[in-house]
Coordinates of C-alpha atoms in Angstrom, one line a residue:
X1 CA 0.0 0.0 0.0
X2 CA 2.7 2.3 0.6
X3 CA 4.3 2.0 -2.7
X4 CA 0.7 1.9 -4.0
X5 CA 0.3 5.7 -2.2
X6 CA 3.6 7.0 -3.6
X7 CA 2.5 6.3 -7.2
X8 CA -0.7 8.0 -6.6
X9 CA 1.2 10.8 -5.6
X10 CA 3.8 10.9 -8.1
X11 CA 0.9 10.6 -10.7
X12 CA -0.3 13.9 -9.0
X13 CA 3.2 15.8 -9.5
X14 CA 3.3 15.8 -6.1
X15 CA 6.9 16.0 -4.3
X16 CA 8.2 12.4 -2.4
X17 CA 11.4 12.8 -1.6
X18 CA 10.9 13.0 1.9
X19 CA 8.2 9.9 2.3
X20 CA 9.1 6.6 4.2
X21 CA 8.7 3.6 3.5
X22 CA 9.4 0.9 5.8
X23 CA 9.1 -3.3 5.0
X24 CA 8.1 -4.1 8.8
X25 CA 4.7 -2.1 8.8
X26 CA 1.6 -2.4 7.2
X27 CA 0.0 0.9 6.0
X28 CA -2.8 2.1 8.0
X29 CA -6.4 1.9 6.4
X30 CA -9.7 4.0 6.4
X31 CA -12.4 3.2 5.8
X32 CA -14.9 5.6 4.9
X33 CA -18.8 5.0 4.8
X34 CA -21.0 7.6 3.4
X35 CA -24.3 7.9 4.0
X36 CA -27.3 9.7 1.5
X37 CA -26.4 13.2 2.6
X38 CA -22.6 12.2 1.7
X39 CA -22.0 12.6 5.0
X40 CA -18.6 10.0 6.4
X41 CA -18.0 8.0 8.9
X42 CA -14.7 5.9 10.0
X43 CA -13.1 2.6 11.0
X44 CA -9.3 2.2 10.8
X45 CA -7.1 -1.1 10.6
X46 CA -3.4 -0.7 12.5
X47 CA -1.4 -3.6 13.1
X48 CA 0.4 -1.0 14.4
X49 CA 0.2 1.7 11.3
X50 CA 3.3 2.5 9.9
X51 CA 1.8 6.1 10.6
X52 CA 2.7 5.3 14.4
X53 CA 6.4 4.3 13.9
X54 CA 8.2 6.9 12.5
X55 CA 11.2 8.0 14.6
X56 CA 12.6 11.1 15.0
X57 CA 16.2 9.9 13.3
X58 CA 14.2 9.5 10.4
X59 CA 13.5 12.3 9.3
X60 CA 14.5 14.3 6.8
X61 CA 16.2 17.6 8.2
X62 CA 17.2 18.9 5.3
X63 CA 13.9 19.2 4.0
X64 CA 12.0 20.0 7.2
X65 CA 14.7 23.0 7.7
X66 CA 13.7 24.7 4.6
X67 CA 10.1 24.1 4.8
X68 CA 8.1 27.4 4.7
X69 CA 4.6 26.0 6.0
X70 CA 4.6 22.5 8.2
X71 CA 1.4 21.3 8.4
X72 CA 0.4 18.7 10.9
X73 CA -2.5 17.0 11.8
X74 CA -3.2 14.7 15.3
X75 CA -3.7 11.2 14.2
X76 CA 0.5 11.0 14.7
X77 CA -0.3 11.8 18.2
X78 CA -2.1 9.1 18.8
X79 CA 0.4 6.5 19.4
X80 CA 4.1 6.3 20.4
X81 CA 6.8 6.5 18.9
X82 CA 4.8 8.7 16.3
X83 CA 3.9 11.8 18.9
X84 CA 7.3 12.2 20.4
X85 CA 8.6 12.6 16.4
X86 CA 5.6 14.9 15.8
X87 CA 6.3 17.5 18.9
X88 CA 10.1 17.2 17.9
X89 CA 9.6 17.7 14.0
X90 CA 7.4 20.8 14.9
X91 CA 9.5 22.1 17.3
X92 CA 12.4 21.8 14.8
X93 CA 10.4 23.4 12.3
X94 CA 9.2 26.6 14.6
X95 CA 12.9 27.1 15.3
X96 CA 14.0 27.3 11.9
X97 CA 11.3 30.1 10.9
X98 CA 8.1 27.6 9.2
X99 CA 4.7 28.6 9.3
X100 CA 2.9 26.0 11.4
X101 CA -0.1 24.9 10.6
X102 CA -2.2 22.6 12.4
X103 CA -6.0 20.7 11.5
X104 CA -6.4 18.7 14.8
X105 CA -8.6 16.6 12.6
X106 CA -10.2 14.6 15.5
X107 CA -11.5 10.4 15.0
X108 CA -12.8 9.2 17.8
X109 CA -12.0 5.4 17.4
X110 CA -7.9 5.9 16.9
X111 CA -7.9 7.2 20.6
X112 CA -8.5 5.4 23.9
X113 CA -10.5 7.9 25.4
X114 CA -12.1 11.4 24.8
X115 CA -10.0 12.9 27.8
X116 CA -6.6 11.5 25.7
X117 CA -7.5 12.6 22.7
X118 CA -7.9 16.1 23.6
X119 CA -4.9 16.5 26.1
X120 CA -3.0 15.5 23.4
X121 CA -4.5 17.6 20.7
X122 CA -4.3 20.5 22.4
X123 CA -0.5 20.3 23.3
X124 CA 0.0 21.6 19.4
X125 CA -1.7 25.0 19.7
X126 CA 1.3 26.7 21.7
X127 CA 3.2 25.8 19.0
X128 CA 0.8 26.5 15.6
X129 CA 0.8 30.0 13.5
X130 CA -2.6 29.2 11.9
X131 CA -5.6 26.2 13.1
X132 CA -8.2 25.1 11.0
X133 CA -10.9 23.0 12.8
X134 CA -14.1 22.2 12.1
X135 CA -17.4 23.1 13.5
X136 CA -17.8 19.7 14.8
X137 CA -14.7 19.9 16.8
X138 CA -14.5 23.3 18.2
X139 CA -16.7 22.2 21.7
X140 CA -13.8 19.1 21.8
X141 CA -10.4 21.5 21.6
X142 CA -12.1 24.5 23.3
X143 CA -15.0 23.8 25.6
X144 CA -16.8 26.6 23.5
X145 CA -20.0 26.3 21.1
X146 CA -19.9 29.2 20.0
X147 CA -17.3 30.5 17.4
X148 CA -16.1 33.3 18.1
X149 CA -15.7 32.2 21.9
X150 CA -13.8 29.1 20.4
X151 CA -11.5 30.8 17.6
X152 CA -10.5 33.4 20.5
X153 CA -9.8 30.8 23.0
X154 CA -6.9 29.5 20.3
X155 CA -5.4 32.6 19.7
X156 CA -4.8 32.4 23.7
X157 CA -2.5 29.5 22.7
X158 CA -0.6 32.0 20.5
X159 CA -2.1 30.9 17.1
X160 CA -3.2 34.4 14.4
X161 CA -5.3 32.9 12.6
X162 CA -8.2 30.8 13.4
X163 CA -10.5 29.0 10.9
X164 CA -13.5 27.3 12.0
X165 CA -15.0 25.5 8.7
X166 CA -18.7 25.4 9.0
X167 CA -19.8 22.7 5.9
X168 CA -22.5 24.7 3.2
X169 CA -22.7 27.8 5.6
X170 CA -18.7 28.4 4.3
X171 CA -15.8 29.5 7.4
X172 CA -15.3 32.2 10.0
X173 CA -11.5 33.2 10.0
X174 CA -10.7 35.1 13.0
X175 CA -7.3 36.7 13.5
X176 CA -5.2 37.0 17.0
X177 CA -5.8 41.2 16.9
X178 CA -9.7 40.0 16.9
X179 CA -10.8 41.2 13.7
X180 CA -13.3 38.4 12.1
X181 CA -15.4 37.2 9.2
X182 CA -17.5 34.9 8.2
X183 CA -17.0 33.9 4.1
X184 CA -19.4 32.6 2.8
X185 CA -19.4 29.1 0.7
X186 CA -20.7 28.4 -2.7
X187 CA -23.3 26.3 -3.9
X188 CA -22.6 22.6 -4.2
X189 CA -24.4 19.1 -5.1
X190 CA -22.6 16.8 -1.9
X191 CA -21.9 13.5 -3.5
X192 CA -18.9 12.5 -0.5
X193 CA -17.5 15.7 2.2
X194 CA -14.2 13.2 2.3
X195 CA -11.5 15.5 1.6
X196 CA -13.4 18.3 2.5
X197 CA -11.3 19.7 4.9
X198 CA -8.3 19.0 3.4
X199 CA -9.3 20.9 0.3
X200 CA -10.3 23.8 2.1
X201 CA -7.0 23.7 4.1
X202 CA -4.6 22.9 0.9
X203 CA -6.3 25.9 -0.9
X204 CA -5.7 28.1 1.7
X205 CA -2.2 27.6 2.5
X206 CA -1.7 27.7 -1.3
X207 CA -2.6 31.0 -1.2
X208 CA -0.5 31.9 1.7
X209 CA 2.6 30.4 -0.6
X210 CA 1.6 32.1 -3.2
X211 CA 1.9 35.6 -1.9
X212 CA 5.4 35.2 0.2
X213 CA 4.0 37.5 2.8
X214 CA 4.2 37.0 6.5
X215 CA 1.1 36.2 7.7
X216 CA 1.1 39.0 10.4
X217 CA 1.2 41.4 7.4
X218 CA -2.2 40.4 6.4
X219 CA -5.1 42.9 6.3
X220 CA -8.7 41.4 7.7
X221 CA -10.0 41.3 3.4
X222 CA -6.8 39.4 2.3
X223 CA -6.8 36.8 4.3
X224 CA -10.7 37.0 3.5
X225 CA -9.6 35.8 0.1
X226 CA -7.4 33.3 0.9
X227 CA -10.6 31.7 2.7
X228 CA -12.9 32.3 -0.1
X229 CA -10.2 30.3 -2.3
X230 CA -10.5 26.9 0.4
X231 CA -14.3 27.3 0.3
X232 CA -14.2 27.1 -3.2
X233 CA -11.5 23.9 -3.3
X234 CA -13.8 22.4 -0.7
X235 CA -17.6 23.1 -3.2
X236 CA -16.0 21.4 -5.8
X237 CA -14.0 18.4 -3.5
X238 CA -17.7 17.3 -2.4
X239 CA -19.4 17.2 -5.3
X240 CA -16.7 13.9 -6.5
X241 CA -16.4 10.8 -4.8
X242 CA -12.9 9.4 -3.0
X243 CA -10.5 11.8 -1.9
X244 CA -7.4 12.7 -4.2
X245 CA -9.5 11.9 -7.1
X246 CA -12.1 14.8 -5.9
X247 CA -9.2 17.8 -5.6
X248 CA -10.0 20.1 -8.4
X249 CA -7.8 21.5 -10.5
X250 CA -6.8 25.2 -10.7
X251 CA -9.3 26.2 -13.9
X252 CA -12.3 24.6 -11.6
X253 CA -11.1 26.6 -8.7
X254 CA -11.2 30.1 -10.7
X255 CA -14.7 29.2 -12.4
X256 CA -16.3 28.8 -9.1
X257 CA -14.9 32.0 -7.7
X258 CA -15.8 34.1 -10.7
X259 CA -19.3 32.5 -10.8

């Protein structure tokens, strides 16, 4: 399966210098059922997950020490030896001047408890520039409901920028000198939300890339548009089934904002 995943991603143009591969470990599975609203639910097979294993001495530093934006998510968390590598990774990162960004990403069934699983996502938000999580999980990480409550409880943390995805109603981005927005999201037929997120998020820090600036330079109405660009990745991810095969290309991504 790993080799299987690298071709996928080398079909995509998308860099693999810096992926493992290791003979001893299977690759973790998901599996994804979708129900008439294209909503998802999980179920995971580790035997351990090669996802759990990685080490610290494996990785690659001279890569991760010119990485502009390290993004991280908490399944690595989940198990040693895979969250001690994570904390050191984005320490390592911070040090050496990256943008971190962090989708805590939360599945119930890959921790041992509720109570685990949010000590241990939350021990990432002193570290990340920018957190994206869902409506779904802002009550988990925060103890808030309410949004703005929520996206101003992680900028506490240190985070400046918040981004609280909110499915067909589009995102609220909220930024650590408290200005805020809600963007709105675009019309879509949902087939399958898998990917959703991760659309939304890839766009987004694609435009962040794209403009070299630092993201404390920002004004309220550009970072506005770097949202609207995610919400539109995400309208056109859910409206295909599977995930890498859903990602739109760049064209889609323009249509959709200009319509």
């Amino acid at each position: 399966h790993g080799e299987f995943l690298k071709s996928v991603l080398e079909k995509e143009n998308v860099e693999t210098e810096g992926m493992l591969l290791d003979e001893k470990y299977f690759t973790t599975l998901a599996f994804v059922n979708i129900d008439e609203n294209g909503e998802r639910t999980f179920s995971f097979a580790r035997k351990p997950g090669a996802d759990t294993r990685m080490e610290k001495e494996e990785i690659d530093v001279d890569i991760l020490d010119k990485t502009h934006i390290f993004h991280v998510g908490s399944l690595s968390l989940t198990e040693q030896p895979a969250r001690d590598t994570t904390h050191y990774a984005i320490r390592r990162a911070k040090e050496k001047g990256s943008i971190i960004s962090y989708d805590p990403n939360y599945r119930a069934s890959l921790w041992d408890s509720q109570e685990e699983a949010c000590k241990w996502m939350r021990s990432i938000l002193e570290y990340a520039d920018i957190v994206k999580v869902s409506e779904e999980e802002i009550e988990l990480l925060t103890g808030y409901t309410d949004v703005r409550k929520a996206a101003e409880s992680i900028t506490e943390y240190g985070a400046k920028i918040v981004l609280i995805t909110l499915g067909e109603k589009g995102s609220f981005v909220y930024l650590q000198d408290q200005q805020e927005a809600y963007v709105s999201g675009y019309s879509s037929k949902v087939v399958d939300t898998t990917g959703a997120g991760d659309s939304f998020m890839g766009g987004f820090l694609y435009k962040i890339c794209e403009s070299g600036k630092r993201i404390e330079e920002y004004s309220l109405q550009e970072m506005i548009e770097c949202v609207r660009f995610g919400n539109a990745m995400a309208s056109l991810c859910v409206e295909r089934e599977g995930a890498i095969p859903a990602m739109p290309v760049m064209e889609e991504v323009i249509k959709r904002i200009n319509s």
